[in-house]
Coordinates of C-alpha atoms and ligand atoms in Angstrom, one line a residue:
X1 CA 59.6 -31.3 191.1
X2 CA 62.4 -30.7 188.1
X3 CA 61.7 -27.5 186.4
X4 CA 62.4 -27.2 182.2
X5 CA 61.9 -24.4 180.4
X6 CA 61.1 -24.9 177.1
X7 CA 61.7 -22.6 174.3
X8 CA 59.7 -22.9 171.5
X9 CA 57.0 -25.0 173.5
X10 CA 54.0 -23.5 171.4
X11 CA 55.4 -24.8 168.0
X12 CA 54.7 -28.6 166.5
X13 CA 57.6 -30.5 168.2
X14 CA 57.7 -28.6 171.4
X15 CA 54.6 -28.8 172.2
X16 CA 54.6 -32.4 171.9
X17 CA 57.3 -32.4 174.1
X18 CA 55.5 -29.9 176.7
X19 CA 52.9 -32.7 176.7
X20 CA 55.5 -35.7 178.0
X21 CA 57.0 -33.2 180.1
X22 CA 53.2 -32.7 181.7
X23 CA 52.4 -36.2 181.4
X24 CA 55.6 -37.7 183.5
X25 CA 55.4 -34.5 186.6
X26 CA 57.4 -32.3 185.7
X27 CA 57.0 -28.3 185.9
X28 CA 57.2 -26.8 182.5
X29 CA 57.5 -23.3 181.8
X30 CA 57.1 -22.6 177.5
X31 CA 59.1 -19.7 176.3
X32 CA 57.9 -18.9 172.5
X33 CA 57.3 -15.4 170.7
X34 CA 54.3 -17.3 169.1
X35 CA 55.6 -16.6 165.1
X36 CA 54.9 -20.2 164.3
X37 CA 53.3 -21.7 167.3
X38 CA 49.8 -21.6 169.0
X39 CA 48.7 -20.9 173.1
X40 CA 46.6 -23.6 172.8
X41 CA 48.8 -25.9 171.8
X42 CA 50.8 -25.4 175.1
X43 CA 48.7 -28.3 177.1
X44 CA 50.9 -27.9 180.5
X45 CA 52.5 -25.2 182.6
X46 CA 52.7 -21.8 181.4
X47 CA 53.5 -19.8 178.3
X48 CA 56.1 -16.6 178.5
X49 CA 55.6 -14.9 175.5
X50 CA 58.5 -14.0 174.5
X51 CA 61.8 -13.5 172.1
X52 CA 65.0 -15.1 171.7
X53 CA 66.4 -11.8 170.2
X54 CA 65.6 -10.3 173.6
X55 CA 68.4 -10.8 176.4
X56 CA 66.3 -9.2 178.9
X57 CA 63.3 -11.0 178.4
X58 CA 65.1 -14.2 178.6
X59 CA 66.7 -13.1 181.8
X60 CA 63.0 -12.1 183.6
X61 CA 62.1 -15.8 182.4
X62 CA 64.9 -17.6 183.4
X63 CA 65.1 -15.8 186.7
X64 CA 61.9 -16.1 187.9
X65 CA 60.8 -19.9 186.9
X66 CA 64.9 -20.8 187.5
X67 CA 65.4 -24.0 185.6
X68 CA 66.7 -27.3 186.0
X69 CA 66.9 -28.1 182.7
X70 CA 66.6 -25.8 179.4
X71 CA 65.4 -27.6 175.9
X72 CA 65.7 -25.3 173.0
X73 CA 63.5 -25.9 170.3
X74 CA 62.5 -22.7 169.1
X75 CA 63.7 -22.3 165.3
X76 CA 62.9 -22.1 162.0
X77 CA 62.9 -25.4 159.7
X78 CA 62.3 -25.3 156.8
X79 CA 65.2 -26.0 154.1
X80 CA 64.3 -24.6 151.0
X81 CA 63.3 -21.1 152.8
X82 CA 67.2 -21.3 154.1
X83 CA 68.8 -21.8 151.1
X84 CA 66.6 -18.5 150.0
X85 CA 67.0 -16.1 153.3
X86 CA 70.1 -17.3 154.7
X87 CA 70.3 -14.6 157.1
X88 CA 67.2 -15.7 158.7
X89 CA 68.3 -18.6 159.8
X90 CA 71.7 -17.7 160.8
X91 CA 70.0 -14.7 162.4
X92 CA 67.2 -17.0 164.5
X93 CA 68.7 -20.4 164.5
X94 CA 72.4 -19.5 166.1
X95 CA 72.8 -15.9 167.2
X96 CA 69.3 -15.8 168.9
X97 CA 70.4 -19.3 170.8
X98 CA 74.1 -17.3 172.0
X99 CA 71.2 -15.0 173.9
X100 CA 69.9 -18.1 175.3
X101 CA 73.3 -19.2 176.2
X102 CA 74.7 -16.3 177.2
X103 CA 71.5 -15.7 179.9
X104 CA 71.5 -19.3 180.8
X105 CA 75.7 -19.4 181.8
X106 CA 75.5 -15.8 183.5
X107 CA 72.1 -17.8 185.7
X108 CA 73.7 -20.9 186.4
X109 CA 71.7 -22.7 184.3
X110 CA 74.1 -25.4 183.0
X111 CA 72.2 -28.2 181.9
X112 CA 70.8 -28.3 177.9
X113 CA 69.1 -29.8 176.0
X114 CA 69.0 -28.8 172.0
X115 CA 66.9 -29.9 169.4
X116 CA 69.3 -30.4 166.2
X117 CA 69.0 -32.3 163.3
X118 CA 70.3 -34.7 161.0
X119 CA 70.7 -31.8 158.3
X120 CA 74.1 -31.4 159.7
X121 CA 75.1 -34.8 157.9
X122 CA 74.5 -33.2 154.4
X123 CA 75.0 -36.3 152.0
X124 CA 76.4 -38.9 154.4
X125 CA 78.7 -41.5 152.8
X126 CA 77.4 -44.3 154.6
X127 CA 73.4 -45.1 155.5
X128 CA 72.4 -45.5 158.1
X129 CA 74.5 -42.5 159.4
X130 CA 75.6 -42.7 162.8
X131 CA 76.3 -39.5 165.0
X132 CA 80.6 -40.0 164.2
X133 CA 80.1 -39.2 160.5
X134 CA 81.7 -36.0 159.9
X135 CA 79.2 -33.2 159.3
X136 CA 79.3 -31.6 155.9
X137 CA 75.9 -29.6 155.7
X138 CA 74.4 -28.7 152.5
X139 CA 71.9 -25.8 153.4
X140 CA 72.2 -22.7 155.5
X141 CA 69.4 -24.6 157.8
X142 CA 71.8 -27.4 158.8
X143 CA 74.8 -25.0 159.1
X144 CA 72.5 -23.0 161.3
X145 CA 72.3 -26.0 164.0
X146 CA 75.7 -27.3 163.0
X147 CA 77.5 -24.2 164.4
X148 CA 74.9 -24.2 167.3
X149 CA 76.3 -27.5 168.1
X150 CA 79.8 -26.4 168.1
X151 CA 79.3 -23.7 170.3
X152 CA 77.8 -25.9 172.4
X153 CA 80.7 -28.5 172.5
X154 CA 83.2 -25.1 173.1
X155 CA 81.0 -24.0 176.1
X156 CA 81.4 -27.8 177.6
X157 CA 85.1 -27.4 177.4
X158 CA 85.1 -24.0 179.1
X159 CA 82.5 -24.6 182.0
X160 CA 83.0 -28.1 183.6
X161 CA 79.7 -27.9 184.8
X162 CA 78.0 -26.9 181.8
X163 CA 76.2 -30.1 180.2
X164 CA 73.9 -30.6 177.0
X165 CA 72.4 -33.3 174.9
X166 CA 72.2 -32.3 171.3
X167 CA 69.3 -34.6 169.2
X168 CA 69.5 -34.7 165.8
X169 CA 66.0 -35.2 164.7
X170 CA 65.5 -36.9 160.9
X171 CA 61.7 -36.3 159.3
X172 CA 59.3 -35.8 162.0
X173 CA 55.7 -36.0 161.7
X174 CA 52.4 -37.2 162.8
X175 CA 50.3 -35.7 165.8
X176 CA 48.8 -36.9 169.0
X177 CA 47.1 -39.8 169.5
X178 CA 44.1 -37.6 171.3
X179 CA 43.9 -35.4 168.6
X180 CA 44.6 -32.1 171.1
X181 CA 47.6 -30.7 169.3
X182 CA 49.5 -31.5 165.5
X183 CA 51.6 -29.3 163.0
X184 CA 49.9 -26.3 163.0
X185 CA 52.3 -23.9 160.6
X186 CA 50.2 -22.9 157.7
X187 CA 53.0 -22.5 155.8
X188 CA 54.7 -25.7 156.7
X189 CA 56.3 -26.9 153.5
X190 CA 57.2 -31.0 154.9
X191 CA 56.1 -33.8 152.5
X192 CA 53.7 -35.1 154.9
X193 CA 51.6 -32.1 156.2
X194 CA 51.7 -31.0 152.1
X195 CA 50.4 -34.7 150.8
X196 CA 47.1 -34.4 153.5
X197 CA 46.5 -30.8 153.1
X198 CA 46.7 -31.9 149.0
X199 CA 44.5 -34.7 150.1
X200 CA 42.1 -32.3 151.6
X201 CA 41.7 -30.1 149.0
X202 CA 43.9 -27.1 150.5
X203 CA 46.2 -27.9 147.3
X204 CA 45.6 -28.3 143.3
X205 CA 48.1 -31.4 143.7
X206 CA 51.4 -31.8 145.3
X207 CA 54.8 -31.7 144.0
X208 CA 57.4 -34.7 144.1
X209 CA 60.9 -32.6 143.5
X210 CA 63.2 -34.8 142.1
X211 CA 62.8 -38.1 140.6
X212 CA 66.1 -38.5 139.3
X213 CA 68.2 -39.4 142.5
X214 CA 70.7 -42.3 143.0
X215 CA 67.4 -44.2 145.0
X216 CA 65.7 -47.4 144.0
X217 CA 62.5 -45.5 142.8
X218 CA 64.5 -42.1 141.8
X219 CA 63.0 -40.1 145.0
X220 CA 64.6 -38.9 148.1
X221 CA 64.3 -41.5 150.9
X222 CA 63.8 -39.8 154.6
X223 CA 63.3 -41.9 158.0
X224 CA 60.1 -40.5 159.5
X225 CA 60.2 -40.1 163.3
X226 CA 56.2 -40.0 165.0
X227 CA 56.6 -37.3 167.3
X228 CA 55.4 -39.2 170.4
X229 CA 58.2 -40.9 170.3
X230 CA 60.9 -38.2 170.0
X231 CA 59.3 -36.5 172.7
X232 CA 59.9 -39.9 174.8
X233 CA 63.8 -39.0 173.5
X234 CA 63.7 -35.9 175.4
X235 CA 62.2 -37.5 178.2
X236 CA 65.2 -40.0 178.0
X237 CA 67.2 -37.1 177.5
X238 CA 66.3 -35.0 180.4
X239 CA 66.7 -38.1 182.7
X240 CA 69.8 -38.6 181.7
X241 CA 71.0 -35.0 182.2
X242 CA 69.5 -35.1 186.2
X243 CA 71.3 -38.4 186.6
X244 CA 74.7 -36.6 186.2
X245 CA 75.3 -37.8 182.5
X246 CA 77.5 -36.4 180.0
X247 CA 77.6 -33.8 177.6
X248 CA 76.3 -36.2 174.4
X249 CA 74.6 -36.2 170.8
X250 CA 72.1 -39.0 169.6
X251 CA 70.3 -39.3 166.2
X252 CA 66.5 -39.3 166.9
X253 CA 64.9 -41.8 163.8
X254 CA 63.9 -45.4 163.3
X255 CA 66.6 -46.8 161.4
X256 CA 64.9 -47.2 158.2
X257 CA 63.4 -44.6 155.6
X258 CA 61.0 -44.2 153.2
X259 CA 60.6 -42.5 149.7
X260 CA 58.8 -39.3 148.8
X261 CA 57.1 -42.2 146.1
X262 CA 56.6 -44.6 149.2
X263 CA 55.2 -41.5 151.1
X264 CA 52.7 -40.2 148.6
X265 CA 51.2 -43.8 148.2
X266 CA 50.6 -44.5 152.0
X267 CA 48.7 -41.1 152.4
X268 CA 46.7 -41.9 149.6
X269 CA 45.4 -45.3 151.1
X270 CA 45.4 -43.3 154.6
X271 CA 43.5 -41.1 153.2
X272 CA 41.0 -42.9 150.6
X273 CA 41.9 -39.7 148.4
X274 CA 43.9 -40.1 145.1
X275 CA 44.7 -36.9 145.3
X276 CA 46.7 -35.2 142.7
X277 CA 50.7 -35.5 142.5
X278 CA 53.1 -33.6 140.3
X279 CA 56.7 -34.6 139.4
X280 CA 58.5 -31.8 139.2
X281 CA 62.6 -30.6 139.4
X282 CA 65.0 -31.3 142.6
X283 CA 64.3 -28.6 145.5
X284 CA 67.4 -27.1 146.4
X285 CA 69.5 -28.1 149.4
X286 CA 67.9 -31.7 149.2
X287 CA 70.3 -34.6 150.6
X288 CA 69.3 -37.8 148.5
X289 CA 69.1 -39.9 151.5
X290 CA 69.1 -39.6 155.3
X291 CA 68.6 -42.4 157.4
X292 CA 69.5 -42.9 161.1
X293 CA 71.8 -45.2 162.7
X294 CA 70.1 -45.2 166.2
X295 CA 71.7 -47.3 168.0
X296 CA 73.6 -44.9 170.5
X297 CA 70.1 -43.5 171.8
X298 CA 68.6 -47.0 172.0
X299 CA 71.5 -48.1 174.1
X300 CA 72.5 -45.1 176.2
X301 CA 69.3 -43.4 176.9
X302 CA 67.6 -46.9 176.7
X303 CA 64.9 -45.2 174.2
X304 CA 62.3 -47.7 172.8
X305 CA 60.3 -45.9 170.2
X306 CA 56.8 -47.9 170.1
X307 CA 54.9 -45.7 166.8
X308 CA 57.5 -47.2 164.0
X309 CA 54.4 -47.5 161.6
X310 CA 54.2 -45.1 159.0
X311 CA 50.5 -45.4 158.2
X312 CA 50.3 -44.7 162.0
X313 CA 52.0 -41.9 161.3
X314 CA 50.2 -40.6 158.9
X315 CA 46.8 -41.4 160.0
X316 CA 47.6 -39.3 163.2
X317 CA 48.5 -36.4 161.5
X318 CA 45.6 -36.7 159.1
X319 CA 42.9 -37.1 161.5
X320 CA 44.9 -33.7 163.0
X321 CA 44.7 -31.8 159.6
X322 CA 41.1 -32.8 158.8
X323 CA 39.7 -30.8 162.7
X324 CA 42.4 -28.3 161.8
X325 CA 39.9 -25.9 160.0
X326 CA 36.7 -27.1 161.7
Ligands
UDP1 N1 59.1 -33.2 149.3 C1 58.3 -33.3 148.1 N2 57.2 -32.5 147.9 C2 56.8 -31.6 148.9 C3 57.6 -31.5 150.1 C4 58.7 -32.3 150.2 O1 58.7 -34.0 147.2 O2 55.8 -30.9 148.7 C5 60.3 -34.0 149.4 C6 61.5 -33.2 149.7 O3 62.1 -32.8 148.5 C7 62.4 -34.2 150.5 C8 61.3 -35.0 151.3 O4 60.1 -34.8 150.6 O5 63.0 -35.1 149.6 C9 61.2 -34.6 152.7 O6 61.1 -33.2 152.7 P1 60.5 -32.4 154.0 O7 60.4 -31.0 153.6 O8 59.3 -33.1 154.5 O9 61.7 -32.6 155.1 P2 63.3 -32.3 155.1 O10 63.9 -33.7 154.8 O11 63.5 -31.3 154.0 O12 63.6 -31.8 156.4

């Protein structure tokens, strides 16, 4: 049996992931300090409690559950809070992951797989971007995974035998079908998880930042990704990686976006709640538009994403939010 350690396994996406992992056989080992993510949320394998600023802590980990295969999730995502504590980000999102790398090189562990994200586009030229477009970041968040990305491409060249897959996730949301695990972060600021908890009452009314952009209704447009379906991609990914496939980077969304107007409207109907919506001023670090090209992981990894509905989407994650607090 293939064994992955997964760092941030605890948190929204990774524990998703944890879940496929489970599902499909394989033995999963979660490494996560628990800052943003749950125990219970880790539904397979075990949890290491532990931190990525912590070289020796990584080491007991890696050295005792030795791993086939390491997927780095753990991070911190939100854009506006990186445009306000840069440092945090560079601190968490990049040197933290040079302890990861640093442990997994001096292990033998060779094989990667990275959770990046389309941030590192910043205001792509062309839409649907595809993963050639040049990367021009716009907040310290996308730098953060931009330069992980490049050190990861540097390490390629300097150990044949060193191999990653970098995904660059666009806007994911929604939760499991079975209800067990969803977005969890309190503090998560994503237009999604804010509209439901608004919808629930958590919220006076939400805020739609910017109506002013170069975008048929004056919104940002964002391809939403279910997250059952780009925890399939890593399941792709992870295949791949054992099958003796190259170092690569695939965008991770539908092909197709929605605005923040298109957004609020279908959570409403999802809902049956008119909640209360606000238009306010741009948020900083904002790209108008990002929308994936995704034909490289469609063809390559032979990824067929089967939740392309965003009122699925956003019934899953509401039927999440409303057991949340009960
Ligand atoms: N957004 C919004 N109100 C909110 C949260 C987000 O209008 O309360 C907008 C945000 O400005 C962006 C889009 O929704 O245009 C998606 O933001 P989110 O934080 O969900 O994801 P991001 O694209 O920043 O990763």
């Amino acid at each position: 049996m293939r064994r992955i350690l997964v760092t941030g396994g605890a948190g929204y996406i990774g524990s998703h992931v944890v879940k496929a992992l489970g599902e499909a056989g394989y033995d999963v080992l979660t490494y996560d300090n628990l800052s943003t993510g749950n125990e219970w949320a880790v539904l397979y394998g075990k949890l290491f409690v532990g931190d990525l600023s912590d070289k020796d802590t990584i080491r007991r980990a890696i050295q005792d559950f030795k791993p086939d295969v390491v997927m780095h999730f753990a991070a911190f995502i939100q854009v506006e809070e990186s445009v306000r504590e840069p440092l945090k980000y560079y601190r968490n999102n990049t040197v933290n992951t040079l302890n990861l790398l640093e442990v997994m090189i001096e292990s033998g562990v060779k094989d990667l797989i990275f959770s990046s994200t389309a941030a590192v586009y910043g205001i792509p030229e062309h839409i649907p971007v595809n993963e050639g477009t040049p990367l021009n970041p716009i907040n310290p968040y996308g730098i953060s995974k931009m330069m992980t990305e490049r050190i990861l491409k540097d390490l390629s060249f300097a150990y044949d035998d060193f191999r990653y897959v970098s995904l660059r996730y666009f806007n994911v949301a929604g939760a499991d079908a079975q209800g067990r695990i969803g977005q969890a972060y309190r503090e998560s600021t994503h237009l999604i998880t804010r509209a439901l908890k608004t919808a629930k009452g958590e919220f006076e009314k939400l805020q739609i930042f910017g109506t002013d952009y170069t975008t048929p209704d004056g919104t940002c447009i964002r391809d939403y990704i279910h997250v059952d379906d780009l925890a399939d991609a890593h399941l792709h990914a992870v295949e791949y990686l054992i099958q003796g496939g190259k170092s690569d980077i695939f965008n991770c969304g539908y092909g197709h976006g929605y605005s923040v107007r298109e957004v609020v409207e279908t959570a409403k109907k999802v809902t049956g709640i008119n909640f209360n919506v606000k238009e306010t001023g741009r948020r900083q670090g904002d790209p108008p538009v990002l929308v994936a090209d995704n034909s490289k992981i469609k063809q390559k990894l032979n990824w067929h994403p089967q939740y392309d509905d965003l009122e699925y989407i956003i019934k899953t994650a509401w039927e999440w939010e409303k057991k949340l607090d009960t």
